């Protein structure tokens, strides 16, 4: 009930917000010369606030959709999933000058491809984002297989996370930094945790402040084909 309430409320909030954004934009385009510097500053803040609220609503919608939708599982070659994610993050990768070390081949897992893509994307965009100012992101990705499960690791050279916060950060709206330095909504890792749980997997992190982070996700591997005869 809570999930469907969140979903419809987030959905309904987008329509009036669209009007606020649209009119603020029209005001900026058509009337900016009539405003003084303070007026223009207020307008800029209004537009930025509306933009942030829209991102927040989209993230909440995505989170609650993940709880409502039916997921169909199939074997996923993580190398291909990762290639897709890197393509989507291309702009952030270029602007941060990030260096990747990807240990191919990565495992094949059983899961819901769009959800896994979102999970990997959230982990990588955090690895790109949470670095100390002026640091070139250095991201290592590798896999490990053990019996019927596979683990994917994402390691960064970022600001790190104190062990006391390792559980908390997977909750909704849990953020350790202010949004001026590191923008975000605090839903990315909640989507990771929920997505992985819905695919029957596990997630975790190893990290210390100033020493980078290693996030891992674990998912079932597809059953080996059985040969007859
Ligand atoms: P957001 O990225 O929108 O802040 P997330 O849910 O993805 O939200 O992450 C929650 C918090 O966990 C972040 O605000 C940050 O404090 C911490 N965090 C997540 N990933 C990393 C990382 N790779 N390095 C350091 N801190 C991280």
Short mmCIF file of C-alpha atoms and ligand atoms in Angstrom, two decimals:
data_model
loop_
_atom_site.label_atom_id
_atom_site.label_comp_id
_atom_site.label_asym_id
_atom_site.label_seq_id
_atom_site.Cartn_x
_atom_site.Cartn_y
_atom_site.Cartn_z
CA UNK A 1 0.00 0.00 0.00
CA UNK A 2 2.82 2.33 0.97
CA UNK A 3 4.53 1.59 -2.35
CA UNK A 4 1.48 2.30 -4.46
CA UNK A 5 0.83 5.46 -2.44
CA UNK A 6 4.41 6.64 -3.04
CA UNK A 7 4.11 5.78 -6.68
CA UNK A 8 0.91 7.70 -7.33
CA UNK A 9 1.96 10.69 -5.24
CA UNK A 10 5.29 10.95 -7.06
CA UNK A 11 3.55 10.55 -10.36
CA UNK A 12 0.98 13.25 -9.60
CA UNK A 13 3.64 15.66 -8.33
CA UNK A 14 5.30 15.74 -11.72
CA UNK A 15 2.46 17.56 -13.52
CA UNK A 16 2.40 20.74 -11.36
CA UNK A 17 6.17 20.64 -11.18
CA UNK A 18 6.34 20.63 -14.97
CA UNK A 19 4.22 23.82 -14.94
CA UNK A 20 6.54 25.47 -12.39
CA UNK A 21 9.60 24.56 -14.45
CA UNK A 22 7.99 25.64 -17.72
CA UNK A 23 6.88 29.05 -16.46
CA UNK A 24 10.15 29.69 -14.65
CA UNK A 25 11.95 28.93 -17.89
CA UNK A 26 9.60 31.19 -19.87
CA UNK A 27 10.20 33.95 -17.32
CA UNK A 28 13.96 33.51 -17.68
CA UNK A 29 13.78 33.57 -21.47
CA UNK A 30 11.32 36.42 -21.97
CA UNK A 31 11.63 38.67 -18.93
CA UNK A 32 15.21 38.29 -17.65
CA UNK A 33 16.23 41.76 -19.00
CA UNK A 34 13.48 43.36 -16.89
CA UNK A 35 14.84 41.86 -13.67
CA UNK A 36 17.81 43.12 -11.69
CA UNK A 37 20.66 40.82 -10.56
CA UNK A 38 18.84 39.76 -7.41
CA UNK A 39 15.70 38.91 -9.38
CA UNK A 40 17.70 36.85 -11.86
CA UNK A 41 19.48 35.10 -8.99
CA UNK A 42 16.10 34.16 -7.44
CA UNK A 43 14.92 32.84 -10.78
CA UNK A 44 18.09 30.75 -11.24
CA UNK A 45 17.59 29.25 -7.80
CA UNK A 46 13.96 28.50 -8.59
CA UNK A 47 14.94 26.69 -11.79
CA UNK A 48 17.71 24.73 -10.01
CA UNK A 49 15.32 23.78 -7.19
CA UNK A 50 12.67 22.58 -9.64
CA UNK A 51 15.32 20.58 -11.49
CA UNK A 52 16.43 18.91 -8.24
CA UNK A 53 12.86 18.13 -7.24
CA UNK A 54 12.20 16.57 -10.64
CA UNK A 55 15.27 14.33 -10.27
CA UNK A 56 14.14 13.35 -6.79
CA UNK A 57 10.64 12.44 -7.99
CA UNK A 58 12.06 10.44 -10.88
CA UNK A 59 14.30 8.51 -8.50
CA UNK A 60 11.45 7.81 -6.07
CA UNK A 61 9.31 6.64 -8.99
CA UNK A 62 12.05 4.35 -10.20
CA UNK A 63 12.53 2.97 -6.69
CA UNK A 64 8.85 2.23 -6.17
CA UNK A 65 8.45 0.84 -9.69
CA UNK A 66 11.16 -1.67 -8.78
CA UNK A 67 8.97 -2.91 -5.94
CA UNK A 68 5.86 -3.22 -8.11
CA UNK A 69 6.99 -4.64 -11.42
CA UNK A 70 7.34 -8.29 -12.35
CA UNK A 71 10.91 -9.22 -13.18
CA UNK A 72 11.72 -11.93 -15.67
CA UNK A 73 15.11 -13.56 -15.27
CA UNK A 74 17.54 -14.58 -17.98
CA UNK A 75 21.28 -15.25 -18.23
CA UNK A 76 23.16 -11.93 -18.42
CA UNK A 77 26.71 -11.63 -19.70
CA UNK A 78 28.01 -8.87 -17.41
CA UNK A 79 30.64 -7.77 -19.98
CA UNK A 80 27.81 -6.77 -22.33
CA UNK A 81 25.75 -5.16 -19.56
CA UNK A 82 28.80 -3.16 -18.45
CA UNK A 83 29.55 -2.03 -22.02
CA UNK A 84 26.03 -0.65 -22.22
CA UNK A 85 26.38 1.18 -18.90
CA UNK A 86 29.73 2.70 -19.91
CA UNK A 87 28.11 4.01 -23.05
CA UNK A 88 25.38 5.73 -21.03
CA UNK A 89 27.91 7.20 -18.60
CA UNK A 90 30.21 8.36 -21.39
CA UNK A 91 29.77 12.07 -20.66
CA UNK A 92 30.58 11.70 -16.94
CA UNK A 93 33.52 9.44 -17.74
CA UNK A 94 35.00 11.94 -20.17
CA UNK A 95 34.43 14.97 -17.98
CA UNK A 96 36.06 13.32 -14.96
CA UNK A 97 38.88 11.84 -17.04
CA UNK A 98 38.29 8.52 -15.30
CA UNK A 99 40.51 5.50 -15.85
CA UNK A 100 38.97 2.02 -15.90
CA UNK A 101 40.60 -1.33 -15.32
CA UNK A 102 38.09 -4.02 -16.25
CA UNK A 103 39.09 -7.66 -15.81
CA UNK A 104 37.39 -9.44 -18.70
CA UNK A 105 35.73 -11.86 -18.91
CA UNK A 106 33.21 -10.94 -16.24
CA UNK A 107 30.81 -13.62 -15.01
CA UNK A 108 27.42 -14.51 -16.44
CA UNK A 109 24.58 -14.27 -13.93
CA UNK A 110 20.88 -14.97 -13.79
CA UNK A 111 18.83 -11.81 -13.37
CA UNK A 112 16.64 -9.12 -14.89
CA UNK A 113 18.80 -7.30 -17.44
CA UNK A 114 17.37 -3.73 -17.12
CA UNK A 115 17.55 -3.91 -13.31
CA UNK A 116 21.13 -5.17 -13.35
CA UNK A 117 22.04 -2.39 -15.78
CA UNK A 118 20.57 0.19 -13.39
CA UNK A 119 22.42 -1.37 -10.44
CA UNK A 120 25.79 -1.35 -12.23
CA UNK A 121 25.15 2.17 -13.49
CA UNK A 122 24.44 3.45 -9.95
CA UNK A 123 27.60 1.83 -8.59
CA UNK A 124 29.76 3.23 -11.37
CA UNK A 125 28.32 6.72 -11.22
CA UNK A 126 29.00 6.81 -7.47
CA UNK A 127 32.56 5.61 -8.10
CA UNK A 128 32.97 8.47 -10.58
CA UNK A 129 31.38 11.03 -8.29
CA UNK A 130 32.68 10.40 -4.76
CA UNK A 131 36.33 11.29 -5.31
CA UNK A 132 38.20 14.09 -3.56
CA UNK A 133 38.24 17.31 -5.62
CA UNK A 134 40.95 17.20 -8.28
CA UNK A 135 41.40 13.42 -8.05
CA UNK A 136 41.22 11.40 -11.25
CA UNK A 137 38.78 8.53 -10.68
CA UNK A 138 40.45 5.15 -10.94
CA UNK A 139 37.89 2.36 -11.14
CA UNK A 140 38.57 -1.37 -11.13
CA UNK A 141 35.89 -3.90 -12.01
CA UNK A 142 36.28 -7.64 -11.68
CA UNK A 143 34.28 -10.79 -11.07
CA UNK A 144 34.54 -13.90 -8.93
CA UNK A 145 32.65 -17.16 -9.28
CA UNK A 146 31.96 -19.58 -6.47
CA UNK A 147 29.80 -22.64 -7.07
CA UNK A 148 26.35 -21.35 -7.99
CA UNK A 149 26.92 -17.63 -7.33
CA UNK A 150 29.00 -14.88 -8.96
CA UNK A 151 30.27 -11.67 -7.44
CA UNK A 152 30.95 -8.43 -9.25
CA UNK A 153 33.31 -5.97 -7.56
CA UNK A 154 33.54 -2.24 -8.24
CA UNK A 155 36.52 -0.58 -6.58
CA UNK A 156 37.25 3.15 -6.57
CA UNK A 157 39.94 5.49 -5.26
CA UNK A 158 37.37 7.84 -3.76
CA UNK A 159 36.73 9.46 -0.40
CA UNK A 160 35.75 6.18 1.25
CA UNK A 161 33.06 5.45 3.84
CA UNK A 162 33.41 4.86 7.56
CA UNK A 163 32.38 1.29 8.55
CA UNK A 164 29.71 2.74 10.89
CA UNK A 165 27.81 3.92 7.79
CA UNK A 166 28.18 0.80 5.64
CA UNK A 167 24.63 -0.43 6.27
CA UNK A 168 22.94 2.95 6.45
CA UNK A 169 23.95 4.12 2.97
CA UNK A 170 21.76 1.43 1.35
CA UNK A 171 18.63 3.05 2.83
CA UNK A 172 16.42 5.57 1.03
CA UNK A 173 17.57 9.22 1.28
CA UNK A 174 20.69 8.31 3.28
CA UNK A 175 23.56 10.59 2.28
CA UNK A 176 26.83 11.31 4.05
CA UNK A 177 27.81 14.44 2.12
CA UNK A 178 25.97 17.67 1.43
CA UNK A 179 24.51 18.08 -2.01
CA UNK A 180 26.57 21.18 -2.88
CA UNK A 181 29.83 19.23 -2.99
CA UNK A 182 28.40 15.91 -4.18
CA UNK A 183 24.98 16.26 -5.83
CA UNK A 184 22.54 13.40 -5.49
CA UNK A 185 19.22 12.27 -4.08
CA UNK A 186 20.31 9.42 -1.79
CA UNK A 187 18.28 6.81 -3.66
CA UNK A 188 20.96 5.26 -5.90
CA UNK A 189 22.18 2.64 -3.42
CA UNK A 190 18.64 1.94 -2.19
CA UNK A 191 17.83 1.00 -5.80
CA UNK A 192 20.95 -1.19 -5.86
CA UNK A 193 19.92 -2.98 -2.66
CA UNK A 194 16.30 -3.43 -3.68
CA UNK A 195 17.14 -4.50 -7.25
CA UNK A 196 19.67 -7.07 -6.07
CA UNK A 197 17.31 -8.39 -3.37
CA UNK A 198 14.54 -8.81 -5.95
CA UNK A 199 16.93 -10.84 -8.09
CA UNK A 200 17.73 -13.10 -5.11
CA UNK A 201 21.21 -11.68 -4.55
CA UNK A 202 23.26 -9.84 -1.96
CA UNK A 203 25.17 -6.58 -1.84
CA UNK A 204 27.90 -5.15 0.38
CA UNK A 205 30.77 -2.73 0.71
CA UNK A 206 34.30 -2.69 2.11
CA UNK A 207 35.62 0.79 2.75
CA UNK A 208 37.38 3.20 5.07
CA UNK A 209 37.51 6.98 4.89
CA UNK A 210 40.24 8.19 2.54
CA UNK A 211 41.01 4.69 1.27
CA UNK A 212 38.48 4.23 -1.52
CA UNK A 213 35.57 1.79 -1.58
CA UNK A 214 34.87 -1.67 -2.94
CA UNK A 215 31.23 -2.41 -3.54
CA UNK A 216 30.14 -5.94 -4.44
CA UNK A 217 26.98 -7.54 -5.71
CA UNK A 218 26.33 -11.26 -5.71
CA UNK A 219 23.83 -13.01 -7.97
CA UNK A 220 22.98 -16.61 -8.86
CA UNK A 221 24.73 -18.10 -11.89
CA UNK A 222 22.64 -19.77 -14.60
CA UNK A 223 22.48 -23.56 -14.32
CA UNK A 224 25.01 -25.38 -16.53
CA UNK A 225 23.28 -27.02 -19.49
CA UNK A 226 22.94 -30.75 -18.86
CA UNK A 227 24.11 -33.03 -21.67
CA UNK A 228 22.19 -36.20 -22.31
CA UNK A 229 23.65 -39.44 -23.61
P1 LIG B 1 23.63 9.66 -3.96
O1 LIG B 1 24.71 9.17 -4.89
O2 LIG B 1 22.47 10.24 -4.68
O3 LIG B 1 24.14 10.53 -2.87
P2 LIG B 1 23.42 6.89 -3.09
O4 LIG B 1 22.24 6.20 -2.50
O5 LIG B 1 23.94 6.36 -4.38
O6 LIG B 1 23.01 8.40 -3.20
O7 LIG B 1 24.58 6.84 -2.03
C1 LIG B 1 24.31 7.15 -0.67
C2 LIG B 1 25.53 7.74 0.01
O8 LIG B 1 26.54 6.74 0.15
C3 LIG B 1 26.20 8.84 -0.78
O9 LIG B 1 25.57 10.09 -0.58
C4 LIG B 1 27.61 8.81 -0.22
O10 LIG B 1 27.66 9.47 1.01
C5 LIG B 1 27.83 7.31 0.02
N1 LIG B 1 28.51 6.66 -1.13
C6 LIG B 1 27.93 5.93 -2.11
N2 LIG B 1 28.85 5.46 -2.97
C7 LIG B 1 30.05 5.91 -2.54
C8 LIG B 1 31.39 5.76 -3.00
N3 LIG B 1 31.69 5.04 -4.09
N4 LIG B 1 32.38 6.37 -2.29
C9 LIG B 1 32.09 7.09 -1.17
N5 LIG B 1 30.84 7.26 -0.67
C10 LIG B 1 29.83 6.68 -1.36
#
